[in-house]
Structures are given as C-alpha cells and as structure tokens.
XYZ file of C-alpha atoms in Angstrom:
710
model
C 147.712 51.618 -4.932
C 147.876 48.853 -7.548
C 145.049 50.288 -9.209
C 146.449 53.854 -9.380
C 149.751 52.654 -10.652
C 148.301 50.247 -12.875
C 146.275 53.562 -14.421
C 149.565 55.711 -14.804
C 151.649 53.013 -16.299
C 149.370 51.221 -18.850
C 149.856 53.455 -21.770
C 153.395 52.508 -21.431
C 153.529 48.898 -21.013
C 154.131 48.386 -24.557
C 157.558 49.535 -25.210
C 158.430 47.685 -28.513
C 158.222 51.249 -30.271
C 161.925 51.974 -28.841
C 163.728 48.966 -30.707
C 161.008 48.383 -33.604
C 160.230 51.852 -35.488
C 157.872 50.557 -38.110
C 155.193 50.161 -35.585
C 155.835 53.746 -33.737
C 153.603 56.263 -35.535
C 149.878 55.233 -35.142
C 149.751 53.131 -31.780
C 152.250 55.431 -30.214
C 150.393 58.937 -31.253
C 147.201 57.040 -30.036
C 148.921 55.924 -26.699
C 149.913 59.457 -26.083
C 146.827 61.420 -26.835
C 144.911 58.738 -24.493
C 147.474 59.278 -21.778
C 146.720 63.104 -21.833
C 143.189 62.437 -21.684
C 143.561 60.178 -18.939
C 145.611 62.786 -17.003
C 143.022 65.435 -17.256
C 140.405 62.743 -16.004
C 142.748 62.289 -13.058
C 143.410 65.941 -12.662
C 139.389 66.288 -11.918
C 139.560 63.845 -9.527
C 142.288 65.653 -7.848
C 140.291 68.954 -7.767
C 136.861 66.657 -6.507
C 138.585 65.735 -3.378
C 139.959 69.337 -2.833
C 136.270 70.950 -3.279
C 135.118 68.146 -0.810
C 137.942 68.844 1.694
C 136.968 71.240 4.587
C 139.216 73.403 6.512
C 141.157 74.244 3.339
C 144.535 76.213 4.192
C 146.250 77.635 1.176
C 149.840 77.081 1.178
C 152.193 80.207 0.536
C 152.333 81.112 -2.945
C 155.775 80.549 -4.504
C 156.338 82.137 -7.702
C 159.265 80.966 -10.266
C 159.419 80.863 -14.103
C 160.196 77.094 -14.522
C 158.368 74.075 -15.301
C 160.588 72.127 -12.605
C 159.129 72.267 -9.230
C 160.416 72.323 -5.597
C 160.604 68.492 -6.120
C 163.453 68.505 -8.440
C 165.883 66.724 -6.088
C 163.600 63.885 -6.297
C 163.381 63.795 -10.344
C 164.912 60.722 -11.935
C 167.064 62.959 -13.938
C 170.539 64.704 -14.120
C 169.915 67.833 -13.265
C 171.859 70.780 -12.113
C 171.077 74.106 -10.324
C 173.735 77.178 -10.576
C 173.020 80.115 -8.172
C 173.191 83.210 -8.109
C 175.918 82.935 -5.286
C 177.836 80.633 -7.482
C 177.717 83.257 -10.542
C 179.209 85.727 -8.277
C 182.103 83.686 -7.185
C 183.160 82.222 -10.709
C 185.846 84.034 -12.356
C 183.273 83.133 -15.381
C 182.561 86.307 -17.196
C 179.907 85.037 -19.664
C 177.071 82.342 -19.474
C 178.761 80.067 -22.013
C 182.156 80.132 -20.110
C 179.974 79.292 -17.046
C 178.310 76.445 -18.472
C 181.062 75.053 -19.652
C 182.441 74.344 -16.705
C 179.398 71.712 -15.864
C 179.834 68.096 -16.716
C 179.020 67.471 -20.221
C 178.672 70.556 -21.681
C 180.741 72.481 -24.006
C 180.689 75.963 -25.315
C 182.363 77.219 -28.694
C 183.260 80.588 -29.097
C 183.711 81.793 -33.031
C 184.852 85.065 -32.348
C 185.965 85.261 -28.471
C 183.868 88.458 -27.874
C 181.869 88.471 -24.922
C 180.123 85.144 -25.958
C 178.081 87.300 -28.717
C 178.073 84.281 -30.978
C 179.251 81.348 -28.866
C 177.411 78.337 -28.883
C 176.216 75.680 -26.263
C 176.633 71.783 -26.897
C 175.602 69.219 -24.308
C 176.085 65.562 -24.927
C 177.903 65.722 -28.294
C 176.245 67.489 -31.658
C 178.912 69.221 -33.041
C 178.004 71.849 -35.634
C 174.235 71.660 -35.302
C 174.563 71.855 -31.112
C 172.140 75.134 -31.059
C 169.267 73.162 -32.590
C 169.662 70.539 -30.310
C 170.232 72.397 -27.086
C 167.326 74.313 -25.831
C 167.775 77.661 -24.149
C 165.263 79.143 -22.182
C 165.302 82.714 -20.571
C 162.384 82.454 -17.719
C 160.771 79.728 -19.481
C 160.681 81.305 -22.981
C 162.317 79.729 -25.983
C 165.505 81.692 -27.145
C 166.161 79.177 -30.168
C 164.853 80.307 -33.151
C 163.425 78.689 -36.511
C 167.048 79.157 -38.434
C 170.360 78.080 -37.718
C 171.595 81.462 -36.051
C 173.235 81.075 -32.631
C 171.941 82.716 -29.159
C 173.049 86.191 -28.145
C 174.281 85.310 -24.703
C 175.778 88.874 -24.158
C 172.464 90.344 -24.279
C 171.474 88.767 -20.614
C 172.747 90.401 -17.724
C 175.104 87.414 -15.915
C 174.736 89.202 -12.727
C 170.820 89.680 -12.671
C 170.699 85.657 -13.027
C 168.844 83.799 -9.972
C 169.673 80.485 -11.054
C 170.553 78.223 -13.876
C 168.786 75.176 -14.532
C 170.369 72.349 -16.610
C 168.634 69.187 -17.614
C 170.683 66.619 -19.218
C 169.198 64.132 -21.784
C 165.334 64.701 -23.184
C 163.921 67.857 -21.978
C 161.022 67.728 -24.462
C 158.209 66.588 -22.604
C 158.487 69.813 -20.476
C 160.103 72.157 -23.011
C 159.211 70.592 -26.241
C 161.816 69.974 -29.832
C 164.686 70.770 -29.611
C 165.758 69.434 -26.109
C 167.712 66.592 -27.438
C 171.182 67.041 -25.855
C 169.474 68.884 -23.135
C 167.584 72.258 -21.918
C 168.761 75.150 -20.281
C 166.644 77.712 -18.377
C 168.118 80.639 -17.406
C 165.875 82.279 -14.579
C 166.256 85.967 -13.936
C 165.889 87.835 -10.759
C 162.615 89.280 -9.548
C 161.866 91.657 -6.535
C 161.143 90.325 -3.111
C 158.664 91.915 -0.569
C 160.214 94.484 1.159
C 163.356 94.504 -0.780
C 165.371 97.677 -1.853
C 168.461 97.043 -3.650
C 170.736 98.375 -6.736
C 173.960 97.201 -7.670
C 176.036 99.582 -10.166
C 179.280 98.001 -11.924
C 182.021 99.333 -14.225
C 184.753 96.842 -15.823
C 187.237 97.630 -18.163
C 189.859 95.251 -19.697
C 191.873 93.844 -22.460
C 191.109 94.682 -25.847
C 189.938 98.178 -24.868
C 186.913 95.837 -23.494
C 184.483 98.362 -21.186
C 181.584 97.397 -19.769
C 178.896 98.933 -17.688
C 175.635 97.228 -15.567
C 173.034 98.443 -13.369
C 170.497 96.574 -11.666
C 167.435 98.462 -9.730
C 165.145 96.133 -7.400
C 162.340 97.566 -5.468
C 159.604 95.457 -3.703
C 156.794 96.029 -1.344
C 154.105 93.689 0.047
C 152.141 93.984 -3.220
C 154.460 95.062 -5.902
C 157.785 94.833 -7.377
C 160.196 95.780 -10.099
C 163.416 94.567 -11.127
C 165.367 96.482 -14.187
C 168.732 95.467 -15.372
C 170.523 97.339 -18.070
C 173.932 96.292 -19.812
C 176.505 98.041 -21.742
C 179.631 96.287 -23.883
C 182.197 97.905 -25.946
C 184.939 96.203 -27.351
C 187.540 95.758 -29.832
C 187.688 92.744 -29.497
C 190.920 89.821 -29.495
C 191.158 89.698 -33.302
C 190.812 92.636 -36.232
C 187.281 93.420 -37.517
C 186.174 92.049 -34.052
C 184.248 95.116 -32.302
C 181.283 94.513 -30.413
C 178.936 97.180 -29.188
C 175.952 95.668 -27.255
C 173.277 97.508 -25.009
C 170.344 96.148 -23.609
C 167.826 96.589 -20.714
C 165.133 94.106 -19.231
C 162.877 94.942 -16.707
C 160.313 92.295 -14.523
C 157.320 93.894 -13.041
C 154.716 92.082 -10.736
C 151.699 92.654 -8.968
C 150.809 89.926 -6.146
C 147.236 89.411 -4.664
C 146.165 86.844 -1.904
C 146.322 83.957 -3.721
C 148.216 84.716 -7.369
C 149.957 87.482 -9.391
C 150.349 89.482 -12.614
C 153.450 90.022 -14.042
C 154.960 91.602 -17.137
C 158.642 90.998 -18.567
C 159.949 92.995 -21.087
C 163.471 93.677 -22.688
C 165.261 95.241 -25.387
C 168.711 94.776 -27.222
C 171.091 96.273 -29.663
C 173.873 94.743 -31.146
C 176.884 95.461 -33.920
C 179.707 92.728 -34.356
C 182.513 92.757 -36.409
C 182.907 89.239 -38.357
C 186.872 88.686 -38.545
C 186.517 85.186 -40.509
C 188.972 82.346 -40.333
C 192.455 81.946 -39.733
C 193.887 79.630 -42.693
C 196.732 77.075 -42.210
C 197.566 75.472 -45.485
C 200.720 73.413 -45.513
C 201.202 73.057 -49.003
C 201.382 76.803 -49.703
C 203.566 77.557 -46.564
C 200.724 79.028 -45.109
C 200.079 79.194 -40.871
C 197.902 82.127 -40.186
C 197.858 80.787 -36.385
C 201.109 81.467 -36.058
C 202.115 84.661 -38.599
C 198.885 86.416 -37.938
C 196.685 84.774 -35.409
C 194.811 88.269 -34.388
C 194.103 89.045 -38.189
C 190.719 89.103 -40.283
C 190.112 87.226 -43.554
C 186.813 88.997 -43.848
C 187.923 92.915 -42.788
C 184.292 94.100 -44.266
C 182.061 91.712 -42.946
C 179.709 92.788 -40.141
C 176.130 91.825 -38.117
C 174.067 93.428 -36.307
C 170.890 92.446 -34.342
C 167.892 94.335 -32.885
C 165.372 92.660 -30.635
C 162.948 93.440 -27.916
C 160.382 90.883 -26.374
C 157.303 91.366 -24.217
C 155.585 88.562 -21.686
C 152.223 89.230 -19.825
C 150.738 86.494 -17.643
C 149.060 85.743 -14.463
C 149.698 82.888 -12.024
C 146.515 81.939 -9.592
C 146.351 79.560 -6.746
C 142.605 78.156 -6.692
C 143.059 75.756 -4.106
C 145.540 74.416 -1.719
C 148.466 72.797 -3.718
C 146.513 73.646 -7.413
C 147.856 76.578 -9.322
C 147.488 77.848 -12.761
C 149.568 79.960 -15.007
C 149.316 81.162 -18.500
C 151.451 83.492 -20.129
C 151.442 85.219 -23.673
C 154.498 86.104 -25.111
C 155.871 88.120 -28.260
C 159.564 88.407 -29.213
C 160.903 90.474 -32.133
C 164.331 90.080 -33.908
C 166.148 92.112 -36.550
C 169.419 90.592 -38.062
C 171.092 91.927 -40.903
C 174.779 90.676 -42.062
C 176.950 91.832 -44.618
C 179.775 89.621 -46.508
C 182.127 91.137 -48.818
C 183.854 87.323 -50.387
C 186.656 88.868 -52.015
C 184.319 91.482 -54.037
C 181.192 89.232 -54.838
C 179.132 90.802 -51.823
C 175.738 89.451 -50.381
C 173.672 90.383 -47.661
C 170.959 89.402 -45.935
C 168.001 91.663 -43.691
C 165.731 89.285 -41.814
C 163.102 89.572 -39.456
C 161.851 87.208 -36.778
C 158.301 87.198 -35.189
C 157.589 84.772 -32.424
C 153.852 84.676 -30.439
C 153.500 82.357 -28.083
C 150.935 81.132 -25.691
C 151.851 78.789 -22.778
C 148.822 77.770 -20.316
C 149.770 75.072 -17.226
C 148.416 73.428 -14.314
C 150.313 72.749 -11.457
C 148.668 70.324 -8.964
C 150.283 68.650 -5.643
C 147.866 66.440 -3.993
C 147.083 63.014 -2.823
C 145.270 60.313 -4.707
C 144.866 56.733 -3.503
C 147.424 57.321 -0.695
C 150.024 58.339 -3.291
C 151.786 62.101 -3.450
C 151.180 63.445 -6.939
C 153.253 66.472 -8.698
C 151.498 66.983 -11.637
C 152.302 69.619 -14.452
C 149.752 69.396 -17.066
C 149.914 72.304 -20.277
C 149.871 73.381 -23.752
C 152.145 75.289 -25.704
C 151.365 77.445 -28.939
C 153.798 79.201 -30.768
C 153.675 81.039 -34.085
C 156.704 81.769 -35.780
C 157.099 84.134 -38.938
C 160.550 84.913 -40.478
C 160.941 87.080 -43.578
C 164.347 87.437 -45.072
C 165.703 89.848 -47.965
C 168.695 88.470 -49.739
C 170.501 90.971 -51.552
C 174.295 92.190 -53.108
C 174.212 94.605 -50.681
C 172.074 96.250 -47.416
C 171.556 99.439 -49.358
C 169.536 97.271 -51.949
C 167.836 94.835 -49.178
C 164.160 96.966 -49.716
C 164.366 95.324 -53.430
C 165.654 92.134 -53.269
C 166.992 89.336 -55.189
C 165.304 86.531 -53.138
C 162.563 87.213 -50.457
C 162.135 84.104 -48.149
C 159.099 83.823 -46.551
C 158.577 80.543 -43.913
C 155.891 80.470 -41.228
C 156.088 77.660 -38.732
C 152.701 76.700 -36.280
C 153.486 74.684 -33.236
C 150.534 73.181 -31.267
C 151.641 70.940 -28.298
C 149.630 69.119 -25.247
C 151.748 67.600 -22.430
C 151.692 66.203 -18.711
C 154.629 65.485 -16.385
C 153.658 63.343 -12.964
C 155.998 62.775 -10.041
C 154.480 60.132 -8.103
C 155.985 59.151 -4.263
C 155.670 55.983 -4.304
C 156.920 55.893 -0.942
C 159.457 58.384 1.514
C 162.057 57.160 -0.680
C 160.639 55.730 -4.019
C 159.644 58.310 -6.475
C 158.400 57.842 -10.125
C 158.222 59.939 -12.884
C 156.223 59.621 -15.874
C 155.377 62.267 -18.403
C 154.479 62.776 -22.389
C 154.054 65.284 -25.360
C 152.346 65.302 -28.559
C 153.209 68.051 -30.875
C 152.195 69.238 -34.382
C 154.449 71.322 -36.423
C 153.341 73.061 -39.518
C 155.985 74.821 -41.844
C 155.386 76.634 -45.454
C 158.436 78.087 -47.293
C 157.988 80.348 -49.888
C 160.846 82.028 -52.396
C 160.455 85.436 -54.056
C 162.551 86.231 -56.811
C 162.810 89.389 -58.560
C 165.221 89.157 -61.394
C 165.147 92.991 -62.190
C 166.651 93.596 -59.071
C 169.855 95.159 -58.239
C 172.494 92.652 -58.564
C 170.689 89.953 -60.396
C 171.630 88.501 -63.458
C 168.044 87.909 -65.021
C 168.476 84.300 -64.696
C 168.039 83.634 -60.823
C 165.859 80.432 -59.923
C 163.052 80.244 -57.763
C 162.816 77.784 -55.104
C 159.748 75.395 -55.468
C 157.363 76.787 -52.629
C 157.084 73.936 -50.054
C 154.607 72.834 -47.215
C 155.109 70.109 -44.645
C 153.273 69.052 -41.544
C 154.401 66.611 -38.866
C 153.286 65.014 -35.638
C 155.451 63.610 -33.065
C 155.549 62.566 -29.619
C 157.887 62.701 -26.359
C 157.839 60.709 -23.478
C 159.671 60.160 -20.183
C 159.448 57.370 -18.026
C 161.804 56.942 -14.550
C 162.413 56.097 -11.410
C 164.638 57.574 -8.076
C 165.153 55.513 -4.873
C 166.897 56.598 -1.893
C 168.512 53.839 -0.247
C 169.635 56.471 2.539
C 169.587 60.089 3.175
C 172.575 60.125 1.265
C 172.619 58.068 -1.313
C 170.220 57.782 -4.373
C 170.279 55.884 -7.830
C 168.105 56.933 -10.611
C 167.076 55.500 -14.178
C 164.903 57.170 -16.719
C 164.201 56.087 -20.560
C 162.785 59.175 -22.985
C 162.259 60.172 -26.721
C 162.889 63.553 -28.093
C 162.221 65.199 -31.255
C 163.949 67.986 -33.244
C 162.034 69.647 -36.425
C 163.973 71.007 -39.226
C 164.113 74.916 -39.238
C 164.345 77.310 -42.128
C 168.285 77.042 -42.901
C 168.092 73.554 -42.680
C 165.594 73.093 -45.614
C 166.683 76.132 -47.920
C 170.699 75.581 -49.274
C 170.996 79.274 -50.326
C 170.777 77.825 -54.029
C 167.212 78.428 -54.723
C 166.192 75.061 -53.295
C 163.836 73.802 -50.374
C 164.700 70.148 -49.263
C 162.074 68.921 -46.585
C 163.835 66.752 -44.438
C 162.020 64.286 -41.571
C 161.982 64.586 -38.283
C 164.764 63.760 -35.975
C 164.407 61.662 -33.095
C 166.346 60.282 -30.230
C 165.379 57.484 -27.444
C 167.465 57.992 -23.979
C 168.484 55.889 -21.664
C 170.119 57.148 -18.378
C 171.315 55.793 -14.965
C 172.774 57.243 -12.360
C 174.059 57.933 -8.590
C 174.698 60.140 -6.227
C 176.131 60.458 -2.928
C 175.745 63.747 -0.397
C 177.537 63.634 2.891
C 178.570 66.424 5.391
C 181.729 67.536 3.335
C 181.802 65.625 0.074
C 179.066 65.143 -2.467
C 179.596 62.928 -5.801
C 177.579 62.065 -8.588
C 177.866 59.617 -11.426
C 175.738 59.239 -14.407
C 175.526 57.243 -17.889
C 173.904 57.671 -20.647
C 172.939 56.079 -24.446
C 171.072 58.228 -27.044
C 169.844 56.379 -30.237
C 169.128 58.688 -32.984
C 167.301 58.493 -36.116
C 167.066 60.800 -39.363
C 169.755 62.908 -37.486
C 169.777 66.321 -39.132
C 173.400 67.064 -40.671
C 175.122 69.331 -42.587
C 177.151 67.017 -45.397
C 179.722 68.991 -46.872
C 179.980 66.121 -49.562
C 176.400 65.860 -50.532
C 176.263 68.356 -53.231
C 178.586 70.512 -55.208
C 178.341 73.340 -51.816
C 176.996 70.565 -49.527
C 173.423 70.329 -48.072
C 171.547 68.955 -45.154
C 170.391 65.739 -44.847
C 169.109 62.906 -42.550
C 171.841 60.507 -41.571
C 171.577 56.982 -40.888
C 171.338 56.202 -37.383
C 173.729 57.904 -35.057
C 174.207 57.218 -31.491
C 175.792 59.342 -28.593
C 177.046 57.507 -25.198
C 179.114 58.532 -21.762
C 179.466 59.177 -18.443
C 179.250 62.229 -16.564
C 180.784 62.597 -13.142
C 180.954 65.607 -10.587
C 182.713 65.626 -6.724
C 182.673 68.197 -4.583
C 184.555 68.619 -1.601
C 184.578 71.110 1.386
C 187.450 70.370 3.503
C 187.252 73.668 5.367
C 184.430 75.981 6.227
C 186.250 78.640 4.060
C 187.448 76.422 1.005
C 185.696 74.638 -1.651
C 186.359 72.398 -4.856
C 184.856 70.808 -7.235
C 185.987 68.658 -10.245
C 183.690 67.890 -13.197
C 184.569 64.961 -15.744
C 182.960 63.781 -18.792
C 183.813 60.949 -21.336
C 181.452 60.939 -24.217
C 181.444 58.740 -27.636
C 179.553 60.340 -30.576
C 179.637 58.062 -33.665
C 177.681 57.561 -37.074
C 175.812 53.818 -36.179
C 174.695 52.878 -40.059
C 175.626 53.164 -43.559
C 178.697 54.329 -44.958
C 180.189 56.091 -42.151
C 179.358 53.542 -39.492
C 181.845 53.687 -36.805
C 183.367 56.947 -37.568
C 183.508 59.935 -35.048
C 181.235 62.899 -35.380
C 183.172 65.741 -35.799
C 183.778 68.511 -33.409
C 183.237 66.347 -30.517
C 186.238 65.415 -27.637
C 185.710 62.364 -26.095
C 187.074 63.935 -22.819
C 186.241 67.157 -21.066
C 187.098 68.009 -17.560
C 187.050 71.046 -15.258
C 188.434 71.692 -11.283
C 187.182 74.909 -9.687
C 187.897 76.204 -6.281
C 187.036 78.833 -4.306
C 188.796 80.088 -0.815
C 187.209 82.725 1.148
C 190.805 84.022 2.508
C 188.539 86.394 5.507
C 185.791 88.474 5.357
C 187.162 90.732 2.915
C 188.987 88.836 0.468
C 188.100 85.574 -1.769
C 190.269 83.915 -4.398
C 188.232 81.565 -7.018
C 190.171 79.129 -9.713
C 189.232 77.356 -12.541
C 190.752 74.901 -14.766
C 189.126 73.436 -17.780
C 190.342 70.611 -20.019
C 189.029 69.873 -23.845
C 190.130 66.861 -25.752
C 190.998 66.608 -29.368
C 188.363 66.591 -31.881
C 187.855 65.800 -35.212
C 187.564 68.739 -37.766
C 184.378 70.321 -39.451
C 183.409 68.528 -42.281
C 185.335 65.190 -41.713
C 182.711 63.228 -41.559
C 185.017 60.489 -43.322
C 187.748 60.628 -40.743
C 190.298 60.774 -43.457
C 191.729 64.392 -42.555
C 194.961 62.995 -40.965
C 195.023 65.329 -38.013
C 192.326 66.376 -35.064
C 191.760 69.684 -33.428
C 194.414 69.693 -30.780
C 193.436 69.725 -27.099
C 193.904 72.532 -24.569
C 193.855 73.659 -20.949
C 192.562 76.738 -19.540
C 193.485 78.659 -16.281
C 191.551 81.272 -14.818
C 191.750 83.182 -11.784
C 189.579 85.670 -9.680
C 190.621 87.970 -6.851
C 187.786 89.689 -5.253
C 187.700 92.215 -2.517
C 184.390 93.604 -0.742
C 183.626 96.103 1.880
C 180.857 98.031 2.960
C 178.912 97.492 -0.229
C 181.969 98.123 -2.386
C 183.762 95.210 -4.167
C 186.525 95.144 -6.735
C 187.631 92.041 -9.015
C 190.389 91.205 -10.858
C 190.042 88.655 -13.163
C 192.880 86.992 -15.360
C 191.811 84.422 -17.888
C 193.837 82.048 -19.592
C 196.765 82.503 -17.017
C 199.536 80.211 -19.062
C 198.252 82.055 -21.931
C 197.507 78.704 -24.110
C 196.812 79.208 -27.630
C 193.994 77.362 -28.429
C 191.311 76.842 -30.974
C 187.847 75.182 -30.162
C 186.232 75.294 -33.785
C 188.176 74.499 -36.885
C 186.716 73.107 -40.697
C 188.626 71.134 -43.087
C 189.293 71.599 -46.531
C 187.362 69.050 -48.937
C 189.723 69.524 -51.969
C 193.535 70.576 -50.408
C 195.122 68.005 -48.218
C 196.262 69.237 -45.017
C 194.235 72.697 -45.322
C 191.997 74.197 -42.682
C 190.546 77.214 -41.650
C 190.255 77.529 -37.944
C 188.820 80.122 -35.216
C 191.574 81.121 -32.633
C 190.183 81.703 -28.892
C 192.128 84.785 -26.709
C 195.355 84.589 -25.193
C 196.032 85.949 -21.757
C 193.773 88.711 -20.936
C 192.554 90.923 -17.782
C 189.502 92.653 -16.306
C 189.395 95.187 -13.347
C 185.912 95.775 -12.422
C 184.309 98.292 -9.310
C 180.872 97.881 -8.292
C 178.943 98.998 -5.446
C 175.992 97.352 -3.759
C 172.751 99.700 -2.884
C 171.041 98.006 0.733
C-alpha cells in the first residue's frame, strides 16, 4: 500500500509551484508529463491483472455522456447534480434561471428573452464569466473561441436528463476555461423497451408562444430520442423579438459489450438587439423610469444558424475496463448589424469546430486499493472567419476579413482511489498545448471603406500549460463527510481578447489560477446540508480595461483573487413537502498593483435562494422560488469611484401544476412582486453619474398544456 501511494503521489510532493511561479514552467511540465506516463504504465498493470484473472464476468454497461463516474459522491469536490425531476418541478423556464438557484452561480440576462443571450458565472468573474465558466452539452464544449454567449434557448430544457455542476477547477477533466467551474448538460436517451413522447404548448406575456415535442423509442438493440423546440416572442422590450427553432436527435445501437451512437442537431435564431436604457442625472434623463421597455438601437439585430454532429463508440473490453472514442463537428454562422446612429457596421462570422476525444475508463484493484481511473486525450481544431463591413449586404466584399485558427492538444488522467471504505483520495493532471494564428485581410476599395484602413499585423502564439487537482474526502460516519482539494486551472485568450476591433492584434499571456477548497456535508433522513469554502489566486487574469486606451482593450491584470463560502440546506419535514435554501458569500478583488483592494465589477458579495415544493395531492403540485442578488459594482468601475452600485434585488416566482392521466397544465407567475430590477449596467468613464443598464422583465405569466404519451 505504501509503495502504491508513493507512486501516485511523488509527482505532487514538490508544490513550491503554488507559491513560487518563477520555477513553474520547466519542472512542472516535466512532472505532469511523467505523471501521465506513469499512469499509462499503471493502466497496463491493471490490464495484466484483468487478463490473468479467471472466470471474468462483465459488469452491466452503463452509458453516460460524462467524464464523472458513478463514484461522484466520493469525489473531494463541490459537485451538484440537478435531475430531470427537479427540472420539471421548478418554476424556472430557462437553463440560466435554473442554474442561478444553485449556491455560487449567477446568471445575467442582457435582453430578458428566453435566455437567448444570458451568461452563467460561477465564483465571480463578471464581464468575462463566459470565458471562465465552461459549458458542455453531452460532454462537448459549447464555448466558442470568441466572446459570444451561449444560446441556451437552443437546448430544450425538458429533454435534459441531468445537469452536472463542478465548482472550482474542472480543468483536468474538461480543459481550459473551467476556472470558476464546469457545467455539463446531459440530454435524455432512449432506454431499452421505452416508448414515450411529450407534446407541450405554451403561451405567455409579451406574446410569447412556445411548442415542444419529444419522442423516445427504445428496443433491446436500438434507441432513438428526438427533441424539437420552437419559440416566438416579442420580448419584454422594443426590438426584442426572438424567433428560435431547433431540433436534436440521439441514435444508439447497443451491443453485448458496447454501443455506437450518433448525436446531431440544428438551430436557427433571430434576435432583436434593443440596446441599453440610459440614466444621466446631469441631463435629467432616466429611461429606466420614463421608457423602461424602449430600445436605444431599434434597427440592430443578430442571427445565428448552427448544427452539430457527434459520432462515437463505447466498448467494454474487460470487467471494469471501458474505452470511449467520439468525433465531433460543430458549425455556427453568426450575423449581426449595428446601426450606430447612422454609422453602421456588421459582422458575418463562421465558426468550425472539429474534435476527437478518446478516453479510457478503468475500475480495478491494484495493491489492495480500488482505483477509478479516467485516462484520455482531447484534440480540438477551431476555425474562425469573420467578415467586417458596413452592412450585411456587402459582407461578401468586406473591409476587414479576420481569419483565426486555434489547435488544441491535451493529455489527461484522473484517479479516484479508495484508500479505505471511508477515505477517498483523488489526483489528476492535464498538459495542454494551444497554437493560435490570427490574420487580418484589408480591402481598402470595399464599399464603405475610406481607403486608409489599417491592416492588423498577423500574429501567432504557442502556449503549453498544465492543470492538476489533488484532494481527499473522509467519511466520519455514513452521514458526515469532509473534503479538501487543491488544483490549478488555465484560461487561454480568445479571438476577441486579442483583436481590439481597431486593426490591432494584441497577444496575451494565459490566465492561471491556483485553487484551494474545503467542505463538509451532512446527510440525515430529513435534513441535508453542505458548507464549502474556497480561495482562488489568479495571475494574468484576462480582463477588459476601459481606461487602457481610447476605446479600451483587453489586458493581463496584476494578481487577483476570489474567496468565498457556499452553503446549501435541504429539509423534508413531510413526505409531500420539501424546502431548500442556498447562500453564497463572495469576495472578488484585485490583489496587487494600482487597483489593489478594489472590488471586481459585476460581482455581488451576497446571493441567496429558497425553493419549496408541495405535492398537495396526487394531482396538484405547487412550487415557489425566491432569489436574492446583492448590490455590485458597475461594469467599467475597476477604480471603485463611481459613487454608486447596481442595486440589490429579489425575485419571487410561483408555479402551479396539475396532472391527470397523461395531461398536465402549468401556470407560472414570474416576478410576482413586480420588482423593477437590473442585473447589468455599465458606467460612463467621461460623465459623472451616467450609466447604461439592461432592465429585467417585470411581472409576467406563462400557461402551458402538455400530454405525455407512455
């Protein structure tokens, strides 16, 4: 046992890297690589044990689109699983609304329309939250290599099997960008013998209509799941209309010891961009009061067309040994037009993403210790072509044509070791190389050009970074456990980080973070609770600085930090009634330099939620949600001298559900108290007291009817 532990631990015994960055690059890269090679060798030992074993009996094949295994309860991390039953019971109508009910997770809605441009923020990254929270769909990355937000409206919420939330560094399993955490959305798949379908129609405030259809058929060998969704809404504000159509399918062929699968989907979206509501006390202007639902950009809009295809296979070679390999392709075209008071601009961008992600899952015993190992590689190729011109009509003859390609190669392993029945040790590491090439082609004779446009100098960058995690969980009893872990995460700059929009590429250093987490959980018959505390020490955080140049630019910051507490308690005093509460305290500050001690904008110190579900009888269910978001600094207020903050707010939502013989009717009332809230606002850097804000919808209602074919 001592030899086995030493073999696993020795690469991590020299942890001076955490406090002494000057010695990080050379020894740590070698350490990670050696550790991965060591794990490969240990995998061979495990294979040999299996091959020599007699009377092998294969375990039943369990298929999931995740890199978390069935031992998730033993992992020394703060992990939350949201089930399909919880999703159905919740008044939340969108994925961001649902996630914002969890401790330490914020959502920001820029247009208040079916989460079409919402962002998710884990552990406080403000305006750069999309680049620091990794979102995956069935294990495939949805984050782009630009700063565009994820289209959550394209994922049918009622076709979700579960959502896995990993707080803190998720870099070992999922790669760069999992700084605040990673969220993996797992969609439903057909089970053997299943024949079911759901049809649902909804209508609500702002002339919002929605239709959903899900069909699932399964036999012993074959399974298919098809989900389609349609949304048509005028939106809360003027020029806020949304039209969304999407379809997804999951087709599988099972074998005795494996399966083949195909996942595919397509989506179309048109969204009106209503702009901001301005408040300027010096000019006696307050559009949040006089014209809250108006539009400052009545001609602006964005369109998005996308599709994806994933092909894969899972094979069980021996008892406890599985191999998974999948190939993915995703295409997205984005078009946008900005009138800008008669000085128009547009972009027409294509994204191509190719990926190969083989991995090996091993559950075996070595030297009397149970190991749950994931060993794999990630290869991603991104291609980004963007035409910049005055109007979309001239996008085929653009003034600027940006071309960026990014290649990512990574090796990783993760091993959860059962030291005893009550003590579980986890270690993992990843080494990742990223190559980025950026080219700007200028046509000074293009329509709208002045003949003096400047070409951005072509740039190329190579970076290799390491990520790791090391943790332990101990169960004092069947009901009480504690955990602690340390880790390292990385974020690489994307195309919008390095291109400032004014004919200049500026290469940035990778952002790195060291993580420290501890936590305790208690699970009793009618009460469960958890408390976790964390600290993040970041270097070279990539951040937009409005004061760095005339129009602002992205920079590497001096060291910053995040620290906080996340708590959850759930009570079930009666069989038919449950109540759950979350609270998070977060400090997000600049740690050194001219801004030392200042708060990072857009991060509230206090957030909380309370949700309750009551099964009144076998037919009627009532659900209630209350959310609180504390005050926070305005965007662009890194100096903390604006003199005011974005106000705190609370929201109360209710849902009444009735179901009988396959039929179901829902009535959802959101923002019951008609709170006039904002969760995003940006200060002026030139006019005292002036700011632009994005208001959230006021009280609204949705009625829906569905039928479940079983």
